[in-house]
PDB file of C-alpha atoms and ligand atoms in Angstrom:
ATOM      1  CA  MET A  19      12.980  59.932  13.646  1.00 51.00           C
ATOM      2  CA  PHE A  20      12.788  57.133  10.967  1.00 55.00           C
ATOM      3  CA  THR A  21      16.095  56.525   9.159  1.00 63.00           C
ATOM      4  CA  HIS A  22      15.782  55.803   5.559  1.00 60.00           C
ATOM      5  CA  SER A  23      16.673  52.161   6.257  1.00 63.00           C
ATOM      6  CA  ASP A  24      13.896  51.792   8.853  1.00 64.00           C
ATOM      7  CA  LEU A  25      11.367  52.889   6.429  1.00 56.00           C
ATOM      8  CA  THR A  26      12.784  50.367   3.709  1.00 59.00           C
ATOM      9  CA  THR A  27      12.766  47.500   6.231  1.00 62.00           C
ATOM     10  CA  ALA A  28       8.981  48.383   7.286  1.00 57.00           C
ATOM     11  CA  ILE A  29       7.908  48.521   3.608  1.00 55.00           C
ATOM     12  CA  GLN A  30       9.622  45.213   2.834  1.00 63.00           C
ATOM     13  CA  ALA A  31       7.960  43.741   6.089  1.00 60.00           C
ATOM     14  CA  GLY A  32       4.702  45.186   4.948  1.00 57.00           C
ATOM     15  CA  PHE A  33       5.178  43.990   1.514  1.00 51.00           C
ATOM     16  CA  HIS A  34       5.997  40.367   2.709  1.00 51.00           C
ATOM     17  CA  ALA A  35       2.897  40.349   5.082  1.00 52.00           C
ATOM     18  CA  LEU A  36       0.683  41.203   1.908  1.00 50.00           C
ATOM     19  CA  LEU A  37       2.179  38.733  -0.101  1.00 50.00           C
ATOM     20  CA  ILE A  38       1.751  36.057   2.792  1.00 52.00           C
ATOM     21  CA  MET A  39      -2.026  37.254   2.962  1.00 51.00           C
ATOM     22  CA  GLU A  40      -2.478  37.006  -0.688  1.00 69.00           C
ATOM     23  CA  ALA A  41      -0.876  33.511  -0.772  1.00 76.00           C
ATOM     24  CA  GLY A  42      -3.088  32.290   2.185  1.00 84.00           C
ATOM     25  CA  ASN A  43      -6.108  33.591   0.262  1.00 91.00           C
ATOM     26  CA  ARG A  44      -5.764  31.248  -2.605  1.00 96.00           C
ATOM     27  CA  PRO A  45      -8.038  28.136  -2.397  1.00 97.00           C
ATOM     28  CA  ILE A  46      -7.093  24.548  -1.478  1.00 98.00           C
ATOM     29  CA  GLY A  47      -7.587  22.215  -4.582  1.00 98.00           C
ATOM     30  CA  ILE A  48      -9.077  18.763  -3.814  1.00 98.00           C
ATOM     31  CA  PHE A  49      -9.773  15.977  -6.265  1.00 98.00           C
ATOM     32  CA  ASP A  50     -11.302  12.541  -6.255  1.00 97.00           C
ATOM     33  CA  SER A  51     -13.133  10.396  -8.711  1.00 96.00           C
ATOM     34  CA  GLY A  52     -16.469  11.535  -7.498  1.00 92.00           C
ATOM     35  CA  VAL A  53     -18.365  12.258  -4.395  1.00 92.00           C
ATOM     36  CA  GLY A  54     -15.758  10.390  -2.202  1.00 94.00           C
ATOM     37  CA  GLY A  55     -13.548  13.400  -1.652  1.00 96.00           C
ATOM     38  CA  LEU A  56     -16.515  15.459  -0.498  1.00 95.00           C
ATOM     39  CA  THR A  57     -16.300  13.585   2.771  1.00 95.00           C
ATOM     40  CA  VAL A  58     -12.623  14.967   3.105  1.00 97.00           C
ATOM     41  CA  ALA A  59     -13.723  18.482   1.845  1.00 96.00           C
ATOM     42  CA  HIS A  60     -16.265  18.571   4.636  1.00 94.00           C
ATOM     43  CA  ALA A  61     -13.841  17.661   7.280  1.00 96.00           C
ATOM     44  CA  ILE A  62     -11.675  20.369   6.027  1.00 96.00           C
ATOM     45  CA  ARG A  63     -14.719  23.035   6.021  1.00 92.00           C
ATOM     46  CA  GLN A  64     -15.392  21.946   9.619  1.00 92.00           C
ATOM     47  CA  ASN A  65     -11.855  22.157  10.818  1.00 94.00           C
ATOM     48  CA  LEU A  66     -10.529  24.916   8.723  1.00 94.00           C
ATOM     49  CA  PRO A  67     -13.646  27.191   8.017  1.00 91.00           C
ATOM     50  CA  GLY A  68     -11.396  30.057   6.795  1.00 93.00           C
ATOM     51  CA  GLU A  69     -10.325  28.095   3.928  1.00 95.00           C
ATOM     52  CA  ARG A  70     -11.691  28.200   0.279  1.00 94.00           C
ATOM     53  CA  ILE A  71     -12.096  24.985  -1.678  1.00 96.00           C
ATOM     54  CA  VAL A  72     -11.935  24.158  -5.273  1.00 97.00           C
ATOM     55  CA  TYR A  73     -13.373  20.536  -5.761  1.00 97.00           C
ATOM     56  CA  PHE A  74     -12.877  18.627  -8.980  1.00 98.00           C
ATOM     57  CA  GLY A  75     -14.829  15.258  -9.231  1.00 96.00           C
ATOM     58  CA  ASP A  76     -13.715  13.375 -12.209  1.00 97.00           C
ATOM     59  CA  THR A  77     -17.109  11.515 -12.573  1.00 94.00           C
ATOM     60  CA  ALA A  78     -16.442  11.054 -16.447  1.00 95.00           C
ATOM     61  CA  HIS A  79     -13.702   8.440 -15.171  1.00 95.00           C
ATOM     62  CA  LEU A  80     -15.392   6.977 -12.002  1.00 92.00           C
ATOM     63  CA  PRO A  81     -14.607   4.504 -10.780  1.00 94.00           C
ATOM     64  CA  TYR A  82     -10.796   4.981 -10.265  1.00 95.00           C
ATOM     65  CA  GLY A  83     -10.788   1.575  -8.414  1.00 95.00           C
ATOM     66  CA  ASP A  84     -10.646  -0.727 -11.532  1.00 94.00           C
ATOM     67  CA  LYS A  85      -8.389   1.809 -13.584  1.00 96.00           C
ATOM     68  CA  SER A  86      -4.622   1.028 -14.299  1.00 97.00           C
ATOM     69  CA  GLU A  87      -1.985   2.948 -12.422  1.00 97.00           C
ATOM     70  CA  GLU A  88      -0.978   4.724 -15.556  1.00 97.00           C
ATOM     71  CA  ALA A  89      -4.642   5.899 -16.312  1.00 98.00           C
ATOM     72  CA  ILE A  90      -4.916   7.157 -12.865  1.00 98.00           C
ATOM     73  CA  ARG A  91      -1.667   8.904 -12.986  1.00 98.00           C
ATOM     74  CA  SER A  92      -2.494  10.688 -16.139  1.00 97.00           C
ATOM     75  CA  TYR A  93      -5.828  11.796 -14.827  1.00 98.00           C
ATOM     76  CA  SER A  94      -4.402  13.112 -11.764  1.00 98.00           C
ATOM     77  CA  GLY A  95      -1.819  15.016 -13.590  1.00 98.00           C
ATOM     78  CA  ARG A  96      -4.321  16.879 -15.786  1.00 98.00           C
ATOM     79  CA  ILE A  97      -6.642  17.567 -12.625  1.00 98.00           C
ATOM     80  CA  THR A  98      -3.594  18.993 -10.932  1.00 98.00           C
ATOM     81  CA  ARG A  99      -2.971  21.458 -13.820  1.00 98.00           C
ATOM     82  CA  PHE A 100      -6.531  22.357 -13.716  1.00 98.00           C
ATOM     83  CA  LEU A 101      -6.463  23.087  -9.894  1.00 98.00           C
ATOM     84  CA  LEU A 102      -3.398  25.038 -10.526  1.00 98.00           C
ATOM     85  CA  GLU A 103      -5.138  27.043 -13.220  1.00 97.00           C
ATOM     86  CA  HIS A 104      -7.600  27.872 -10.562  1.00 97.00           C
ATOM     87  CA  ASP A 105      -4.905  29.263  -8.228  1.00 96.00           C
ATOM     88  CA  ALA A 106      -4.633  26.403  -5.740  1.00 98.00           C
ATOM     89  CA  LYS A 107      -2.099  26.974  -3.041  1.00 98.00           C
ATOM     90  CA  LEU A 108      -2.122  23.258  -2.022  1.00 98.00           C
ATOM     91  CA  VAL A 109      -3.468  20.299  -3.893  1.00 98.00           C
ATOM     92  CA  LEU A 110      -5.107  17.447  -1.909  1.00 98.00           C
ATOM     93  CA  ILE A 111      -5.347  13.877  -3.470  1.00 98.00           C
ATOM     94  CA  ALA A 112      -8.830  13.082  -1.784  1.00 98.00           C
ATOM     95  CA  CYS A 113      -8.804   9.578  -3.064  1.00 98.00           C
ATOM     96  CA  ASN A 114      -7.144   6.668  -1.871  1.00 98.00           C
ATOM     97  CA  SER A 115      -6.752   5.097  -5.326  1.00 98.00           C
ATOM     98  CA  ALA A 116      -5.041   8.209  -6.866  1.00 98.00           C
ATOM     99  CA  SER A 117      -2.974   8.562  -3.486  1.00 98.00           C
ATOM    100  CA  ALA A 118      -1.540   4.966  -3.979  1.00 98.00           C
ATOM    101  CA  SER A 119      -0.997   5.402  -7.758  1.00 98.00           C
ATOM    102  CA  ALA A 120      -0.083   9.011  -8.292  1.00 98.00           C
ATOM    103  CA  TYR A 121       0.942  10.778  -5.088  1.00 98.00           C
ATOM    104  CA  GLU A 122       4.979  10.144  -5.614  1.00 97.00           C
ATOM    105  CA  SER A 123       4.744  11.057  -9.332  1.00 97.00           C
ATOM    106  CA  LEU A 124       2.590  14.291  -8.484  1.00 98.00           C
ATOM    107  CA  GLU A 125       5.070  15.159  -5.846  1.00 97.00           C
ATOM    108  CA  ALA A 126       8.017  14.794  -8.303  1.00 97.00           C
ATOM    109  CA  GLU A 127       6.517  16.847 -10.989  1.00 97.00           C
ATOM    110  CA  TYR A 128       4.782  19.597  -9.141  1.00 97.00           C
ATOM    111  CA  ARG A 129       6.709  20.146  -5.584  1.00 95.00           C
ATOM    112  CA  ASP A 130       8.405  23.177  -7.081  1.00 96.00           C
ATOM    113  CA  ARG A 131       4.968  24.854  -8.056  1.00 96.00           C
ATOM    114  CA  VAL A 132       2.374  23.688  -5.179  1.00 97.00           C
ATOM    115  CA  LEU A 133       2.172  21.697  -2.082  1.00 98.00           C
ATOM    116  CA  ILE A 134       0.740  18.375  -2.541  1.00 98.00           C
ATOM    117  CA  LEU A 135      -0.811  16.130   0.014  1.00 98.00           C
ATOM    118  CA  ASP A 136      -2.611  12.622   0.006  1.00 98.00           C
ATOM    119  CA  VAL A 137      -4.935  10.796   2.027  1.00 98.00           C
ATOM    120  CA  ILE A 138      -2.736   7.751   2.993  1.00 98.00           C
ATOM    121  CA  ASN A 139       0.266   9.136   4.714  1.00 98.00           C
ATOM    122  CA  PRO A 140      -1.833  10.862   7.496  1.00 98.00           C
ATOM    123  CA  VAL A 141      -3.541   7.633   8.255  1.00 98.00           C
ATOM    124  CA  VAL A 142      -0.312   5.643   8.321  1.00 98.00           C
ATOM    125  CA  LYS A 143       1.133   8.314  10.766  1.00 97.00           C
ATOM    126  CA  TYR A 144      -1.977   7.945  13.030  1.00 98.00           C
ATOM    127  CA  VAL A 145      -1.715   4.240  13.167  1.00 98.00           C
ATOM    128  CA  ALA A 146       1.977   4.469  14.011  1.00 97.00           C
ATOM    129  CA  SER A 147       0.963   6.488  16.922  1.00 97.00           C
ATOM    130  CA  ARG A 148      -1.480   3.670  18.369  1.00 96.00           C
ATOM    131  CA  ASN A 149      -0.293   0.295  19.395  1.00 89.00           C
ATOM    132  CA  TYR A 150      -2.664  -1.892  17.374  1.00 98.00           C
ATOM    133  CA  ARG A 151      -1.918  -5.735  17.271  1.00 97.00           C
ATOM    134  CA  ARG A 152      -4.032  -6.328  14.371  1.00 98.00           C
ATOM    135  CA  ILE A 153      -6.132  -4.002  12.119  1.00 98.00           C
ATOM    136  CA  GLY A 154      -7.974  -4.027   8.527  1.00 98.00           C
ATOM    137  CA  VAL A 155      -8.205  -1.989   5.593  1.00 98.00           C
ATOM    138  CA  ILE A 156     -10.740  -1.910   3.058  1.00 98.00           C
ATOM    139  CA  GLY A 157     -10.456  -0.142  -0.271  1.00 98.00           C
ATOM    140  CA  THR A 158     -10.770  -0.353  -4.046  1.00 97.00           C
ATOM    141  CA  LYS A 159      -9.149  -2.921  -6.006  1.00 97.00           C
ATOM    142  CA  ARG A 160      -6.496  -0.455  -7.186  1.00 97.00           C
ATOM    143  CA  THR A 161      -5.564   0.721  -3.634  1.00 98.00           C
ATOM    144  CA  ILE A 162      -5.616  -2.877  -2.238  1.00 98.00           C
ATOM    145  CA  SER A 163      -3.408  -4.384  -4.950  1.00 97.00           C
ATOM    146  CA  SER A 164      -0.919  -1.519  -5.064  1.00 98.00           C
ATOM    147  CA  GLY A 165       0.134  -2.993  -1.456  1.00 98.00           C
ATOM    148  CA  THR A 166       0.546   0.855  -0.240  1.00 98.00           C
ATOM    149  CA  TYR A 167      -1.032   0.422   3.083  1.00 98.00           C
ATOM    150  CA  GLU A 168       1.144  -2.771   3.758  1.00 98.00           C
ATOM    151  CA  LYS A 169       4.334  -1.054   2.845  1.00 98.00           C
ATOM    152  CA  LYS A 170       3.733   2.032   4.681  1.00 98.00           C
ATOM    153  CA  ILE A 171       2.248   0.552   7.695  1.00 98.00           C
ATOM    154  CA  GLY A 172       4.779  -2.007   7.746  1.00 98.00           C
ATOM    155  CA  ALA A 173       7.515   0.524   7.682  1.00 98.00           C
ATOM    156  CA  ALA A 174       5.765   3.057  10.277  1.00 98.00           C
ATOM    157  CA  SER A 175       4.390   0.421  12.599  1.00 97.00           C
ATOM    158  CA  PRO A 176       6.078  -2.946  12.089  1.00 97.00           C
ATOM    159  CA  SER A 177       4.244  -4.678  15.145  1.00 97.00           C
ATOM    160  CA  THR A 178       0.773  -3.970  13.560  1.00 98.00           C
ATOM    161  CA  GLU A 179      -0.589  -6.862  11.593  1.00 98.00           C
ATOM    162  CA  LEU A 180      -2.683  -5.676   8.775  1.00 98.00           C
ATOM    163  CA  ALA A 181      -5.547  -7.328   6.891  1.00 98.00           C
ATOM    164  CA  SER A 182      -6.284  -5.958   3.705  1.00 98.00           C
ATOM    165  CA  MET A 183      -9.334  -6.670   1.443  1.00 98.00           C
ATOM    166  CA  ALA A 184     -10.702  -5.071  -1.668  1.00 98.00           C
ATOM    167  CA  THR A 185     -14.419  -4.132  -1.548  1.00 98.00           C
ATOM    168  CA  PRO A 186     -15.048  -3.087  -5.081  1.00 96.00           C
ATOM    169  CA  LEU A 187     -18.898  -3.001  -4.934  1.00 96.00           C
ATOM    170  CA  LEU A 188     -18.962  -0.349  -2.508  1.00 96.00           C
ATOM    171  CA  VAL A 189     -17.938   2.527  -4.663  1.00 92.00           C
ATOM    172  CA  PRO A 190     -20.701   1.845  -7.475  1.00 91.00           C
ATOM    173  CA  MET A 191     -23.138   1.068  -4.744  1.00 93.00           C
ATOM    174  CA  ILE A 192     -22.702   4.492  -3.035  1.00 91.00           C
ATOM    175  CA  GLU A 193     -22.353   6.428  -6.427  1.00 85.00           C
ATOM    176  CA  GLU A 194     -25.820   4.810  -7.346  1.00 86.00           C
ATOM    177  CA  GLY A 195     -27.281   6.076  -3.950  1.00 87.00           C
ATOM    178  CA  PHE A 196     -27.825   2.609  -2.395  1.00 91.00           C
ATOM    179  CA  ILE A 197     -26.837   3.661   1.388  1.00 90.00           C
ATOM    180  CA  PHE A 198     -29.575   2.563   3.999  1.00 88.00           C
ATOM    181  CA  ASP A 199     -31.509  -0.216   2.222  1.00 92.00           C
ATOM    182  CA  ASP A 200     -31.537  -3.985   1.592  1.00 94.00           C
ATOM    183  CA  ILE A 201     -29.066  -3.889  -1.059  1.00 95.00           C
ATOM    184  CA  SER A 202     -26.264  -1.922   0.749  1.00 96.00           C
ATOM    185  CA  ASN A 203     -26.972  -3.906   3.887  1.00 95.00           C
ATOM    186  CA  ALA A 204     -26.556  -7.185   1.974  1.00 97.00           C
ATOM    187  CA  ILE A 205     -23.365  -5.884   0.265  1.00 98.00           C
ATOM    188  CA  ILE A 206     -21.715  -4.617   3.461  1.00 98.00           C
ATOM    189  CA  ARG A 207     -22.511  -7.642   5.357  1.00 97.00           C
ATOM    190  CA  THR A 208     -21.291  -9.958   2.776  1.00 98.00           C
ATOM    191  CA  TYR A 209     -17.775  -8.123   2.502  1.00 98.00           C
ATOM    192  CA  LEU A 210     -17.367  -7.624   6.311  1.00 98.00           C
ATOM    193  CA  SER A 211     -18.136 -11.056   7.423  1.00 98.00           C
ATOM    194  CA  ASP A 212     -15.058 -12.202   5.485  1.00 98.00           C
ATOM    195  CA  ALA A 213     -12.674 -14.145   7.688  1.00 97.00           C
ATOM    196  CA  ARG A 214      -9.812 -11.975   6.900  1.00 96.00           C
ATOM    197  CA  LEU A 215     -11.356  -9.361   8.980  1.00 97.00           C
ATOM    198  CA  ALA A 216     -12.078 -11.501  12.047  1.00 95.00           C
ATOM    199  CA  ASP A 217     -10.178 -10.279  15.161  1.00 95.00           C
ATOM    200  CA  ILE A 218      -9.506  -6.774  14.230  1.00 98.00           C
ATOM    201  CA  SER A 219      -9.423  -3.919  16.626  1.00 98.00           C
ATOM    202  CA  ALA A 220      -9.687  -1.074  13.999  1.00 98.00           C
ATOM    203  CA  LEU A 221     -10.563  -0.952  10.418  1.00 98.00           C
ATOM    204  CA  ILE A 222      -9.361   1.833   8.059  1.00 98.00           C
ATOM    205  CA  LEU A 223     -11.701   3.120   5.655  1.00 98.00           C
ATOM    206  CA  GLY A 224      -9.230   2.988   2.568  1.00 98.00           C
ATOM    207  CA  CYS A 225     -11.616   4.775   0.284  1.00 97.00           C
ATOM    208  CA  THR A 226     -12.923   8.271   0.752  1.00 96.00           C
ATOM    209  CA  HIS A 227     -16.325   7.190  -0.313  1.00 94.00           C
ATOM    210  CA  TYR A 228     -16.767   4.728   2.625  1.00 96.00           C
ATOM    211  CA  PRO A 229     -17.163   7.461   5.301  1.00 96.00           C
ATOM    212  CA  ILE A 230     -20.832   7.791   3.543  1.00 94.00           C
ATOM    213  CA  ILE A 231     -21.588   4.313   5.089  1.00 96.00           C
ATOM    214  CA  LYS A 232     -19.467   4.690   8.091  1.00 96.00           C
ATOM    215  CA  ASN A 233     -22.503   4.130  10.688  1.00 96.00           C
ATOM    216  CA  GLN A 234     -23.449   0.965   8.678  1.00 96.00           C
ATOM    217  CA  ILE A 235     -20.099  -0.271   8.984  1.00 97.00           C
ATOM    218  CA  SER A 236     -19.788   0.490  12.548  1.00 97.00           C
ATOM    219  CA  LYS A 237     -23.157  -1.331  13.315  1.00 96.00           C
ATOM    220  CA  PHE A 238     -22.123  -4.421  11.534  1.00 97.00           C
ATOM    221  CA  PHE A 239     -19.137  -4.478  14.070  1.00 97.00           C
ATOM    222  CA  ASN A 240     -21.496  -3.512  17.028  1.00 97.00           C
ATOM    223  CA  PHE A 241     -19.570  -0.579  17.422  1.00 97.00           C
ATOM    224  CA  ASP A 242     -16.599  -2.704  18.925  1.00 96.00           C
ATOM    225  CA  VAL A 243     -14.028  -1.854  16.167  1.00 98.00           C
ATOM    226  CA  GLU A 244     -12.490   1.704  15.711  1.00 98.00           C
ATOM    227  CA  ILE A 245     -13.416   2.849  12.407  1.00 98.00           C
ATOM    228  CA  ILE A 246     -10.516   4.895  11.023  1.00 98.00           C
ATOM    229  CA  ASP A 247     -11.881   7.615   8.495  1.00 96.00           C
ATOM    230  CA  SER A 248      -9.046   9.892   6.875  1.00 96.00           C
ATOM    231  CA  GLY A 249     -11.147  13.127   6.989  1.00 96.00           C
ATOM    232  CA  ARG A 250     -10.176  14.540  10.459  1.00 95.00           C
ATOM    233  CA  LEU A 251      -6.555  13.227  10.169  1.00 98.00           C
ATOM    234  CA  VAL A 252      -6.032  14.827   6.744  1.00 98.00           C
ATOM    235  CA  ALA A 253      -7.612  18.079   8.075  1.00 97.00           C
ATOM    236  CA  GLY A 254      -5.039  17.954  10.996  1.00 97.00           C
ATOM    237  CA  LEU A 255      -2.124  17.465   8.637  1.00 97.00           C
ATOM    238  CA  LEU A 256      -3.339  20.152   6.228  1.00 98.00           C
ATOM    239  CA  ARG A 257      -3.575  22.645   9.116  1.00 97.00           C
ATOM    240  CA  GLU A 258      -0.087  21.863  10.225  1.00 97.00           C
ATOM    241  CA  THR A 259       1.447  22.050   6.648  1.00 98.00           C
ATOM    242  CA  LEU A 260      -0.414  25.488   5.810  1.00 97.00           C
ATOM    243  CA  GLU A 261       0.785  26.896   9.018  1.00 97.00           C
ATOM    244  CA  LYS A 262       4.444  25.769   8.593  1.00 97.00           C
ATOM    245  CA  ASN A 263       4.128  27.259   4.938  1.00 97.00           C
ATOM    246  CA  ASP A 264       2.504  30.509   6.083  1.00 96.00           C
ATOM    247  CA  LEU A 265      -0.442  29.805   3.903  1.00 96.00           C
ATOM    248  CA  LEU A 266      -3.314  29.613   6.279  1.00 95.00           C
ATOM    249  CA  ASN A 267      -6.140  31.656   5.183  1.00 93.00           C
ATOM    250  CA  ARG A 268      -6.302  34.917   7.511  1.00 80.00           C
ATOM    251  CA  ASN A 269      -8.987  36.546   5.707  1.00 76.00           C
ATOM    252  CA  GLY A 270     -12.030  34.170   6.226  1.00 71.00           C
ATOM    253  CA  SER A 271     -13.727  32.313   3.606  1.00 61.00           C
ATOM    254  CA  GLY A 272     -14.667  33.152  -0.052  1.00 75.00           C
ATOM    255  CA  GLU A 273     -16.774  31.012  -2.476  1.00 86.00           C
ATOM    256  CA  ASP A 274     -16.053  27.270  -2.698  1.00 91.00           C
ATOM    257  CA  LEU A 275     -16.284  25.967  -6.368  1.00 94.00           C
ATOM    258  CA  PHE A 276     -17.206  22.395  -7.355  1.00 95.00           C
ATOM    259  CA  PHE A 277     -16.294  21.001 -10.861  1.00 97.00           C
ATOM    260  CA  VAL A 278     -17.294  17.829 -12.310  1.00 97.00           C
ATOM    261  CA  SER A 279     -15.956  16.185 -15.488  1.00 97.00           C
ATOM    262  CA  ASP A 280     -19.625  14.736 -16.075  1.00 94.00           C
ATOM    263  CA  TYR A 281     -22.662  16.111 -14.538  1.00 91.00           C
ATOM    264  CA  THR A 282     -24.760  13.830 -12.416  1.00 86.00           C
ATOM    265  CA  ASP A 283     -27.945  14.650 -10.205  1.00 85.00           C
ATOM    266  CA  TYR A 284     -26.245  12.598  -7.416  1.00 86.00           C
ATOM    267  CA  PHE A 285     -22.979  14.463  -7.160  1.00 89.00           C
ATOM    268  CA  GLU A 286     -25.109  17.699  -6.605  1.00 89.00           C
ATOM    269  CA  LYS A 287     -27.168  15.950  -4.152  1.00 87.00           C
ATOM    270  CA  ILE A 288     -24.486  14.680  -2.023  1.00 89.00           C
ATOM    271  CA  ALA A 289     -22.423  17.846  -2.333  1.00 89.00           C
ATOM    272  CA  ARG A 290     -25.380  19.794  -1.115  1.00 87.00           C
ATOM    273  CA  MET A 291     -25.882  17.458   1.789  1.00 85.00           C
ATOM    274  CA  PHE A 292     -22.302  17.873   2.907  1.00 87.00           C
ATOM    275  CA  PHE A 293     -22.201  21.784   2.122  1.00 85.00           C
ATOM    276  CA  GLU A 294     -25.749  22.670   2.955  1.00 74.00           C
ATOM    277  CA  SER A 295     -25.897  26.045   1.054  1.00 69.00           C
ATOM    278  CA  ASN A 296     -26.434  26.385  -2.618  1.00 70.00           C
ATOM    279  CA  ILE A 297     -23.202  24.985  -3.945  1.00 82.00           C
ATOM    280  CA  ASN A 298     -21.588  26.349  -7.226  1.00 84.00           C
ATOM    281  CA  LEU A 299     -21.377  23.337  -9.218  1.00 92.00           C
ATOM    282  CA  GLN A 300     -20.040  23.641 -12.834  1.00 95.00           C
ATOM    283  CA  LYS A 301     -19.061  21.082 -15.399  1.00 96.00           C
ATOM    284  CA  ALA A 302     -15.584  21.270 -16.647  1.00 96.00           C
ATOM    285  CA  ASP A 303     -14.768  19.180 -19.655  1.00 90.00           C
ATOM    286  CA  ILE A 304     -11.155  19.000 -19.365  1.00 94.00           C
ATOM    287  CA  TRP A 305     -10.611  15.839 -21.280  1.00 85.00           C
ATOM    288  CA  HIS A 306     -11.601  17.296 -24.660  1.00 82.00           C
TER     289      HIS A 306
HETATM  290  N1  LIG B  18     -12.869   7.647  -3.474  1.00 53.52           N
HETATM  291  C1  LIG B  18     -11.910   6.914  -4.179  1.00 53.52           C
HETATM  292  C2  LIG B  18     -10.676   6.415  -3.275  1.00 53.52           C
HETATM  293  O1  LIG B  18     -10.414   6.762  -2.196  1.00 53.52           O
HETATM  294  C3  LIG B  18     -12.336   6.527  -5.436  1.00 53.52           C
HETATM  295  C4  LIG B  18     -12.980   5.154  -5.706  1.00 53.52           C
HETATM  296  C5  LIG B  18     -13.130   4.802  -6.976  1.00 53.52           C
HETATM  297  O2  LIG B  18     -13.354   5.720  -8.066  1.00 53.52           O
HETATM  298  O3  LIG B  18     -13.096   3.688  -7.354  1.00 53.52           O
HETATM  299  O4  LIG B  18     -10.146   5.289  -3.682  1.00 53.52           O
END
């Protein structure tokens, strides 16, 4: 025979399980200045196929790499609110420039409402688990001048020497669709032959746009240098975080949503390349 208290406990447990299921069904909010974050979103789709994604590409403000820290913080705050309006259970800053400029401030402001992850900390954690002597990082002017990789790797892996270099032409080059041609080859070769990158055993792609040209970068180094791309590492940490917080989507996937602040054909083309199916792309003019 069930007692009244058994029934109450069972109802409470059922209700709790329902709440967890509902929380898990909510999407993961992901943002970047443009198509770069799609490389991370794609890794998440492959590693966590049950999760739903709401993506925001701030194409109206692209590139972030030459904006001030204050500007990037303010864009990131507004985008985080937009993702919360879309019921995000976690916000992933899929942009190194925004991770370097805004992660701490977003964490401080939104920690009570939503989980926040960035793309730099998972890479730092990975580097600390390897025993590299000398590695390189390339990224936007904002990311490199912030010194975030130096500070974090210096603290987590003090014996690793880090050579950092800004490669500001790569984002506009990729966003303009110059990927497999003479222009992209010449730019990639000019940057990567810099003496600062001599004698490295690994190179961190410190910008989420760069995995799009990962093969060309590997080829430049004769496939001899490990290319560290944050996608898989971020997906791993995301899974751990969702599991720890009982937020994994156990119900299978729903529809992914993609928003841009300014519509470009190129965004749609790259999004279709990564997500194959007919993606649901909308313009969200959140700046007016
Ligand atoms: N994908 C970005 C990053 O990781 C943005 C680059 C940009 O807009 O300049 O830094």
